[in-house]
PDB file of C-alpha atoms in Angstrom:
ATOM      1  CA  UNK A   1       0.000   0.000   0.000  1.00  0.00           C
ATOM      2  CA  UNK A   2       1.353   3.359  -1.115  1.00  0.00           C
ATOM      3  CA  UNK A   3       2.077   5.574   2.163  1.00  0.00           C
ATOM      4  CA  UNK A   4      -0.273   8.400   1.447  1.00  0.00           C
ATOM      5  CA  UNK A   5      -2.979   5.639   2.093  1.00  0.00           C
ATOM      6  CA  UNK A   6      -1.616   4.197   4.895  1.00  0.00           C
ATOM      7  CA  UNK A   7      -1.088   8.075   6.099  1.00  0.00           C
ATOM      8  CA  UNK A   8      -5.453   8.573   5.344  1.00  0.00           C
ATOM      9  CA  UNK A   9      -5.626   4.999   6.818  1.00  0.00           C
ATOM     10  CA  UNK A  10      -4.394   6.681  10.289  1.00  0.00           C
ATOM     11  CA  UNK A  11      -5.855   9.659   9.852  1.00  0.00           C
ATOM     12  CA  UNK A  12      -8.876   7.712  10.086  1.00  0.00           C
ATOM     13  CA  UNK A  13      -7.989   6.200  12.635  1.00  0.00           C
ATOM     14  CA  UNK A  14      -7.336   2.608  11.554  1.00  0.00           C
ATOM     15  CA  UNK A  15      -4.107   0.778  10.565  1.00  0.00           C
ATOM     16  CA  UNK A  16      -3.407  -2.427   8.286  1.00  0.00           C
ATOM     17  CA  UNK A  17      -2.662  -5.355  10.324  1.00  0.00           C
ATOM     18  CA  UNK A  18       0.372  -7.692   9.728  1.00  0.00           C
ATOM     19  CA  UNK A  19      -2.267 -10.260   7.547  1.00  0.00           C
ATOM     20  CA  UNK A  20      -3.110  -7.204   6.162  1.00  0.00           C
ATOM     21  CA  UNK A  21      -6.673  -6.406   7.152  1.00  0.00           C
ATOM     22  CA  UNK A  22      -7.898  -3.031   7.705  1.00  0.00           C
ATOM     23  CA  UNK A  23      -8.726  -2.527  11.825  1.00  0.00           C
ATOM     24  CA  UNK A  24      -9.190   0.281  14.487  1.00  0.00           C
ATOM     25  CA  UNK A  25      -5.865   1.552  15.377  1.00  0.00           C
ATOM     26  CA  UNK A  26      -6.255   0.453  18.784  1.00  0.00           C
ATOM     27  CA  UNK A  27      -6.153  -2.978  17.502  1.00  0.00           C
ATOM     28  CA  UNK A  28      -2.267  -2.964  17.662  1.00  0.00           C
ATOM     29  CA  UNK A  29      -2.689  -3.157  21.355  1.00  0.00           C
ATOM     30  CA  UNK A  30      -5.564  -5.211  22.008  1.00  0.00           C
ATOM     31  CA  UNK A  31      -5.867  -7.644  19.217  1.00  0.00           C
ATOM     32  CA  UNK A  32      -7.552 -10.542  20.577  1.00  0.00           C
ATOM     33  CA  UNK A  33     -10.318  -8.113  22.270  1.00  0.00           C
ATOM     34  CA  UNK A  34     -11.020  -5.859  19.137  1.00  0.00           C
ATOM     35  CA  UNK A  35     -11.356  -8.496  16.605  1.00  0.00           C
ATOM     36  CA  UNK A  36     -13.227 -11.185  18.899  1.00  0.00           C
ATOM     37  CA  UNK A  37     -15.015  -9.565  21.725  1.00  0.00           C
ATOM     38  CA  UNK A  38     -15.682  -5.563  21.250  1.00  0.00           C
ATOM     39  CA  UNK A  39     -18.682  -4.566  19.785  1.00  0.00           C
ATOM     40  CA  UNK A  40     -19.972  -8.598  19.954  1.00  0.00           C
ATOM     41  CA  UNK A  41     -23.375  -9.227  21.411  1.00  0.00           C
ATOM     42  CA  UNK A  42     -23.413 -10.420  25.124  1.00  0.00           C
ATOM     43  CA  UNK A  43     -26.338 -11.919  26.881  1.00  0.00           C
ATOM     44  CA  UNK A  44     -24.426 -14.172  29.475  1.00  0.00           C
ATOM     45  CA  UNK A  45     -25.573 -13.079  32.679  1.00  0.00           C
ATOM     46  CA  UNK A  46     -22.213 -14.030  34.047  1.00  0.00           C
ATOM     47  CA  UNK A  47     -20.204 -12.660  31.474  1.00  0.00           C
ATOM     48  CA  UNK A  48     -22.585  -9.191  31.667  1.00  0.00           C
ATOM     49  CA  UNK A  49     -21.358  -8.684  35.641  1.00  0.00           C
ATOM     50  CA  UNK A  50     -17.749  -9.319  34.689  1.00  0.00           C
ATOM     51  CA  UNK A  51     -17.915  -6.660  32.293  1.00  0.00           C
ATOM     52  CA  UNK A  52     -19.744  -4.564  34.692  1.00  0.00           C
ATOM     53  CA  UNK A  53     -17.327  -5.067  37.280  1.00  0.00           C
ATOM     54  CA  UNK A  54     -13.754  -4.329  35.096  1.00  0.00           C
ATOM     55  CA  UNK A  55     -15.174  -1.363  33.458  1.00  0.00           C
ATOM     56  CA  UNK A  56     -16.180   0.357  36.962  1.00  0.00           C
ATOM     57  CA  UNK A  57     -12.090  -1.291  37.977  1.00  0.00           C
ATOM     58  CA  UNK A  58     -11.475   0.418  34.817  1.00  0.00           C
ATOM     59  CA  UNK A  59     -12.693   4.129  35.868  1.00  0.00           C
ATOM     60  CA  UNK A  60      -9.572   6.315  36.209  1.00  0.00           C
ATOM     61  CA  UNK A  61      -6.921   3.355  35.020  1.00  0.00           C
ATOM     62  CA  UNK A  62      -6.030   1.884  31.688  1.00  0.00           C
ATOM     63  CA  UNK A  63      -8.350  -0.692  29.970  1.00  0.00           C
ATOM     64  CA  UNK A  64      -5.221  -2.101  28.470  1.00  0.00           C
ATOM     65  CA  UNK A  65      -3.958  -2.757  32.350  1.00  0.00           C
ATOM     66  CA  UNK A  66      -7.238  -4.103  33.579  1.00  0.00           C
ATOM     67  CA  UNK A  67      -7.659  -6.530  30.642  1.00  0.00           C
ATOM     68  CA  UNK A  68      -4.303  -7.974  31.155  1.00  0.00           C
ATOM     69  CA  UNK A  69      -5.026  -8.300  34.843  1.00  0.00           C
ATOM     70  CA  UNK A  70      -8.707 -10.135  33.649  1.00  0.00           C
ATOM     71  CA  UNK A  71      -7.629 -13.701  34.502  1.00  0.00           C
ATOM     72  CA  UNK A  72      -6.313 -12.556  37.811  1.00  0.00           C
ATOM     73  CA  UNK A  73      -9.471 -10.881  38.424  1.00  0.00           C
ATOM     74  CA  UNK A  74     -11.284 -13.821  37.134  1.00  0.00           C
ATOM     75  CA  UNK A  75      -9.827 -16.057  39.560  1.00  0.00           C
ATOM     76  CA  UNK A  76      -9.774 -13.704  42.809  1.00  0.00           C
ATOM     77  CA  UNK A  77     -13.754 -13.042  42.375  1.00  0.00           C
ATOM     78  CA  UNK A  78     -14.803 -16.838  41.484  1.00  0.00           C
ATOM     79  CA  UNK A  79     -15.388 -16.421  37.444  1.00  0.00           C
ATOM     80  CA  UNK A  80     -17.691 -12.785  38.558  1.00  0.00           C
ATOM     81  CA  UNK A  81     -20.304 -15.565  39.766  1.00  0.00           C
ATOM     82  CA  UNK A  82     -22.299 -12.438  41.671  1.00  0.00           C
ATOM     83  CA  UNK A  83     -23.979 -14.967  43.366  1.00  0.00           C
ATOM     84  CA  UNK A  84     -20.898 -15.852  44.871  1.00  0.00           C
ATOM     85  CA  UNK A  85     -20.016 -12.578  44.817  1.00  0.00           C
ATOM     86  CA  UNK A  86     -22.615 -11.524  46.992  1.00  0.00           C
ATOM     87  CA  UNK A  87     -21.808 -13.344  49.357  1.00  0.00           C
ATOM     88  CA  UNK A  88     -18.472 -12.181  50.353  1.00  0.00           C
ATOM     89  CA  UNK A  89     -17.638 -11.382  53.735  1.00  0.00           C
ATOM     90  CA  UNK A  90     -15.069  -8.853  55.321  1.00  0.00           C
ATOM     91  CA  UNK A  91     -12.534 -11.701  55.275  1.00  0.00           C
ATOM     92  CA  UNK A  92     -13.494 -11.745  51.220  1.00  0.00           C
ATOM     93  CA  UNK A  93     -12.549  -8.010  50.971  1.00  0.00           C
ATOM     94  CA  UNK A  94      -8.724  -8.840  52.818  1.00  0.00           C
ATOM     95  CA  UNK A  95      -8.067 -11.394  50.915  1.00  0.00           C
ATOM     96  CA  UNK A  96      -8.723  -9.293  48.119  1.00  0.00           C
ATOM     97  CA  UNK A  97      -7.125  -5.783  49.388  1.00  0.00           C
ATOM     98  CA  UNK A  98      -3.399  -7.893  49.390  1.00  0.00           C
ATOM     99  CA  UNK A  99      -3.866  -9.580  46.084  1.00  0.00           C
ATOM    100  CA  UNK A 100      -1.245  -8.266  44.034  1.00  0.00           C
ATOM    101  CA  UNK A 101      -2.521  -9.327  40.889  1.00  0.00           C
ATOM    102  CA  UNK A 102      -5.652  -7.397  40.447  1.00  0.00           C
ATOM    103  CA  UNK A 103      -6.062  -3.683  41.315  1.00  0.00           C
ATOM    104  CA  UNK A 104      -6.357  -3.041  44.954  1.00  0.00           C
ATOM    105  CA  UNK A 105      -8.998  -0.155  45.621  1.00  0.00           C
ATOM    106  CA  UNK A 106     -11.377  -0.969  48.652  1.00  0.00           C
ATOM    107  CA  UNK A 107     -13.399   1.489  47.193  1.00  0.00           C
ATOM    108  CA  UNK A 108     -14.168  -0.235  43.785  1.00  0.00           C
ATOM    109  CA  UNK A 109     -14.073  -3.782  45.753  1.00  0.00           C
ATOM    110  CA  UNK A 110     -16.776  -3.225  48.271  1.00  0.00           C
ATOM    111  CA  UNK A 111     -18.392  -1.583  44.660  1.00  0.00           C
ATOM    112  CA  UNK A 112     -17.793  -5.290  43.201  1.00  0.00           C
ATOM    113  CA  UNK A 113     -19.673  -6.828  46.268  1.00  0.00           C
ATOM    114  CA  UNK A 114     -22.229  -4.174  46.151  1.00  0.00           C
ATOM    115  CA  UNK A 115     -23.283  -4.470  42.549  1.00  0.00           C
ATOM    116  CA  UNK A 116     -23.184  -8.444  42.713  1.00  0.00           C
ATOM    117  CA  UNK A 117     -25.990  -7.810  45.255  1.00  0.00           C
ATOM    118  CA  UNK A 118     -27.916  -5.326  43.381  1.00  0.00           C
ATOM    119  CA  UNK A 119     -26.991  -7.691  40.506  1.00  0.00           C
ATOM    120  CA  UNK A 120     -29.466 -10.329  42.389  1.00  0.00           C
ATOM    121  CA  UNK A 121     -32.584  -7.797  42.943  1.00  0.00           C
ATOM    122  CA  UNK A 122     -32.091  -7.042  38.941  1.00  0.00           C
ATOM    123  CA  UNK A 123     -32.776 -10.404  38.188  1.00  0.00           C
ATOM    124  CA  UNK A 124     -35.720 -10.861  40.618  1.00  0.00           C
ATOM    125  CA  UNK A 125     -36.821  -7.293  38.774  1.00  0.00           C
ATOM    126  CA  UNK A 126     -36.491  -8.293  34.706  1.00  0.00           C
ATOM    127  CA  UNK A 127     -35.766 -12.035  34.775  1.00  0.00           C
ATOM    128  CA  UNK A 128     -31.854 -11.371  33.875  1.00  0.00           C
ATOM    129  CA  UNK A 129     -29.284  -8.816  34.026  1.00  0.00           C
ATOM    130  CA  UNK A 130     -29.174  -9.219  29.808  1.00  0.00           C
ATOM    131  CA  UNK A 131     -32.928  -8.091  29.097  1.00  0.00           C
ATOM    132  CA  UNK A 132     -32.504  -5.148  31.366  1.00  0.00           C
ATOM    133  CA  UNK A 133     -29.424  -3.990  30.234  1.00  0.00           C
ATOM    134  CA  UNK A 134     -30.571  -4.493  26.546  1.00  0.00           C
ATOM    135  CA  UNK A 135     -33.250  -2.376  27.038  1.00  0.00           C
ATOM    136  CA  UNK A 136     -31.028   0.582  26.849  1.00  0.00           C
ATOM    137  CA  UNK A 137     -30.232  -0.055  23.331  1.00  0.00           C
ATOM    138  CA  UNK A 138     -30.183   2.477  20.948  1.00  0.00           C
ATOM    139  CA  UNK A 139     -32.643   2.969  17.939  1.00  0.00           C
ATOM    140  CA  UNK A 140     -30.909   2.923  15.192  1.00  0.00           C
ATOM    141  CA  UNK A 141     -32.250   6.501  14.674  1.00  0.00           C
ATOM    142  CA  UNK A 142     -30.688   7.752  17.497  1.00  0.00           C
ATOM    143  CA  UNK A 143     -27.000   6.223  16.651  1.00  0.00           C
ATOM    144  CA  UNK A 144     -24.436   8.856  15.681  1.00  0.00           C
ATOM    145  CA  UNK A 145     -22.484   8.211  12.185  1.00  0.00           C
ATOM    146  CA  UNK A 146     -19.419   6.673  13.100  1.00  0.00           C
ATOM    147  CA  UNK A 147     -17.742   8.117  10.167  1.00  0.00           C
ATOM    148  CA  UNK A 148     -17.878  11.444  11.113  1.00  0.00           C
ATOM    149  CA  UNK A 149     -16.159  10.473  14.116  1.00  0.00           C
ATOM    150  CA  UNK A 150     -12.157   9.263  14.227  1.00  0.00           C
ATOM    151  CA  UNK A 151     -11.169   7.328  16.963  1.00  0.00           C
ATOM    152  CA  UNK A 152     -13.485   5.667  18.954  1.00  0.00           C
ATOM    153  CA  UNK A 153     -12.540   7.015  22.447  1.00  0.00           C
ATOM    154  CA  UNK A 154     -14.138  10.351  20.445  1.00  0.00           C
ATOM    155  CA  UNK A 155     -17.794  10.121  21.943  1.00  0.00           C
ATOM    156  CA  UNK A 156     -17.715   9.169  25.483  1.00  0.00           C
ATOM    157  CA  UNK A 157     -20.904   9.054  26.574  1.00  0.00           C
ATOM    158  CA  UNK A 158     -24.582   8.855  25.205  1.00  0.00           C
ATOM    159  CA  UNK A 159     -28.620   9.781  25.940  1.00  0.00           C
ATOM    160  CA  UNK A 160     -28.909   5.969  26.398  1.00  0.00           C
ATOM    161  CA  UNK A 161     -25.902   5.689  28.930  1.00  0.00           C
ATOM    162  CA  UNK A 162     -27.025   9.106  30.985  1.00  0.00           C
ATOM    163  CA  UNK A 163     -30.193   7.071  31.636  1.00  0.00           C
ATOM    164  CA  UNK A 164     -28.434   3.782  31.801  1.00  0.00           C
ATOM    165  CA  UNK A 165     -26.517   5.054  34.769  1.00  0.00           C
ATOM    166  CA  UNK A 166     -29.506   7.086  36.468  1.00  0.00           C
ATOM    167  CA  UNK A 167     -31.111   3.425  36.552  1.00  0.00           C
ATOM    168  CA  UNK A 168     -28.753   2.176  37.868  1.00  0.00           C
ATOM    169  CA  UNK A 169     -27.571   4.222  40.278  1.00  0.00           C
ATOM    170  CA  UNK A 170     -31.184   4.457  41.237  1.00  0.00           C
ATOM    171  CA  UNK A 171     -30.938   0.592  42.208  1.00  0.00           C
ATOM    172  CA  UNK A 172     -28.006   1.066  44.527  1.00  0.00           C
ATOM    173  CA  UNK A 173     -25.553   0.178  41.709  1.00  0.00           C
ATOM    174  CA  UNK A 174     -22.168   1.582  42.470  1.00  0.00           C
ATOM    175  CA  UNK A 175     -19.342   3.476  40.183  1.00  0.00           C
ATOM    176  CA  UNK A 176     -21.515   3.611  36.928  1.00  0.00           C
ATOM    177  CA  UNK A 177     -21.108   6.450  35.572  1.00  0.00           C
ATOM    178  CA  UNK A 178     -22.344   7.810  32.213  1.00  0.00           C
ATOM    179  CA  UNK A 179     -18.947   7.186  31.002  1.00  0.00           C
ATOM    180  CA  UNK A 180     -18.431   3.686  32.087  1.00  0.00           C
ATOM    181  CA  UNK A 181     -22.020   2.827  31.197  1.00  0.00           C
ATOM    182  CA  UNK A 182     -21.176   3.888  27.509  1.00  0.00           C
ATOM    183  CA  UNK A 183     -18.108   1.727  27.791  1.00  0.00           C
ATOM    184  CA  UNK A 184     -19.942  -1.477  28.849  1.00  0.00           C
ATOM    185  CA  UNK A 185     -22.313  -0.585  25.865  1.00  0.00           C
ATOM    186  CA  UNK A 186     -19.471  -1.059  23.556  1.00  0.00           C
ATOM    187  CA  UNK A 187     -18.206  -4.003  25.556  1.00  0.00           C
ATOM    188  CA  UNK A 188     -21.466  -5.616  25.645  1.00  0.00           C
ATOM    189  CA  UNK A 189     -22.184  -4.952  21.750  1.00  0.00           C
ATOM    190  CA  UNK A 190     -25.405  -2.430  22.487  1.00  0.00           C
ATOM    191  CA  UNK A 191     -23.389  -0.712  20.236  1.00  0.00           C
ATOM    192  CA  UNK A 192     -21.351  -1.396  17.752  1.00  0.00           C
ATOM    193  CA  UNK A 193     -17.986   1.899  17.304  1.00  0.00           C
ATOM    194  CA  UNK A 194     -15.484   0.027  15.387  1.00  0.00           C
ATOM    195  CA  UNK A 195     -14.681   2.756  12.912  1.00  0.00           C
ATOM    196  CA  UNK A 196     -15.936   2.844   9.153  1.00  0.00           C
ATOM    197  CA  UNK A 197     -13.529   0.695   7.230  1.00  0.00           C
ATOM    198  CA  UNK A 198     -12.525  -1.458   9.796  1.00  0.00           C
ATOM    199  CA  UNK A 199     -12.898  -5.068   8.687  1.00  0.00           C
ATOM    200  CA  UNK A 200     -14.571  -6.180  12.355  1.00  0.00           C
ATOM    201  CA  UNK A 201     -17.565  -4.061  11.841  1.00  0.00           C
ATOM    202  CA  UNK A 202     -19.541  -5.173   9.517  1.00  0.00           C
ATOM    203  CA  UNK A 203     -19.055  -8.515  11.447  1.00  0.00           C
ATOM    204  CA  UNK A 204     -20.438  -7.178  14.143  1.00  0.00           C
ATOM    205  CA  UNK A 205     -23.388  -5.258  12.546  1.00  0.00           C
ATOM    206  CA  UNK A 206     -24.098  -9.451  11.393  1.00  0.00           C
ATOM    207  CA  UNK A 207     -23.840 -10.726  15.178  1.00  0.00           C
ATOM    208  CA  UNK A 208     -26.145  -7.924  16.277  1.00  0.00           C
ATOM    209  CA  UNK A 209     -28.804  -8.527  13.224  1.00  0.00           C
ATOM    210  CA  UNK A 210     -28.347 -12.351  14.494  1.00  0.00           C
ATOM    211  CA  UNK A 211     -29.106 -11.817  18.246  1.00  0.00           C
ATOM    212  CA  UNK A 212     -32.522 -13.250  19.633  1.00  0.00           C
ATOM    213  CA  UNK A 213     -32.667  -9.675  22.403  1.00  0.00           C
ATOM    214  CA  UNK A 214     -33.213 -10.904  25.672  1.00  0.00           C
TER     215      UNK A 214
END
């Protein structure tokens, strides 16, 4: 490829990969979570509170330092079982505050023991944690074009997260903020910001018109 189009290629934000597919920049860094898990529909229950739980660890830190620490978090909160969860004790939080391995904030901990608890009165509430949290989905005449924007840390926060995270936080759900709420909507595939051009998107667009909502 000539470099003035690798040049409009990253002014775009995106970058050819080494088998030569076209990708969101950020790719370089995380290449096993851009092209299998961002933007990909989740309605695991289980796999919903993880993602609830290392995007509120995430809050003022580096995704790419929480999702290398994800096994370790894995293991120290019993697969993000929030049943489990729940049920943690004072002794639970210790053994957590001198784990080296994960990221040791009491704050967001006790937040982790909190939300596995409000996680439980969800269910009771819609039936699962995936048809509430699917609810918030956007229409897709509310979704911004994606190719007006570059990079996909651009928007930050939507309509659809604000109220997200006034539901929430409504419920007794702790650290969900607009801004992480719009990050567990990417994570969770609600919606779908890999950039124009980028070969994962249209793959996801085909996951998402695949899904049986919750």
């Amino acid at each position: 490829m000539a470099a003035t189009d690798e040049a409009e290629l990253q002014q775009a934000g995106l970058r050819i990969t080494d088998d030569g597919r076209i990708c969101c920049a950020w790719q370089a860094n995380m290449p096993d979570y851009h092209d299998s898990e961002w933007g990909r529909p989740v309605v695991s229950d289980r796999l919903l509170f993880e993602k609830v739980c290392l995007e509120s660890f995430h809050s003022g830190m580096s995704w790419h330092l929480i999702y290398n620490k994800r096994e370790n978090f894995r293991r120290a909160f019993d697969g993000f079982d929030f049943d489990r969860v729940a049920a943690y004790s004072e002794q639970d939080v210790a053994r957590l505050m001198v784990d080296k391995s994960i990221v040791r904030n009491r704050a967001k901990i006790l937040s982790a023991i909190n939300n596995a608890r409000c996680a439980q009165a969800l269910v009771t509430e819609a039936g699962s944690l995936a048809a509430w949290f699917w609810q918030f989905e956007p229409t897709a005449d509310n979704r911004p074009l994606r190719v007006d924007l570059q990079f996909w840390q651009t928007q930050s926060t939507s309509p659809e997260a604000i109220a997200m995270s006034k539901a929430l936080k409504k419920r007794g759900w702790t650290w969900v903020g607009p801004v992480t709420c719009y990050a567990l909507m990417q994570a969770l595939g609600l919606v779908n910001d890999h950039l124009e051009g980028c070969c994962c998107r249209a793959e996801c667009e085909a996951d998402r018109a695949a899904l049986q909502r919750p």
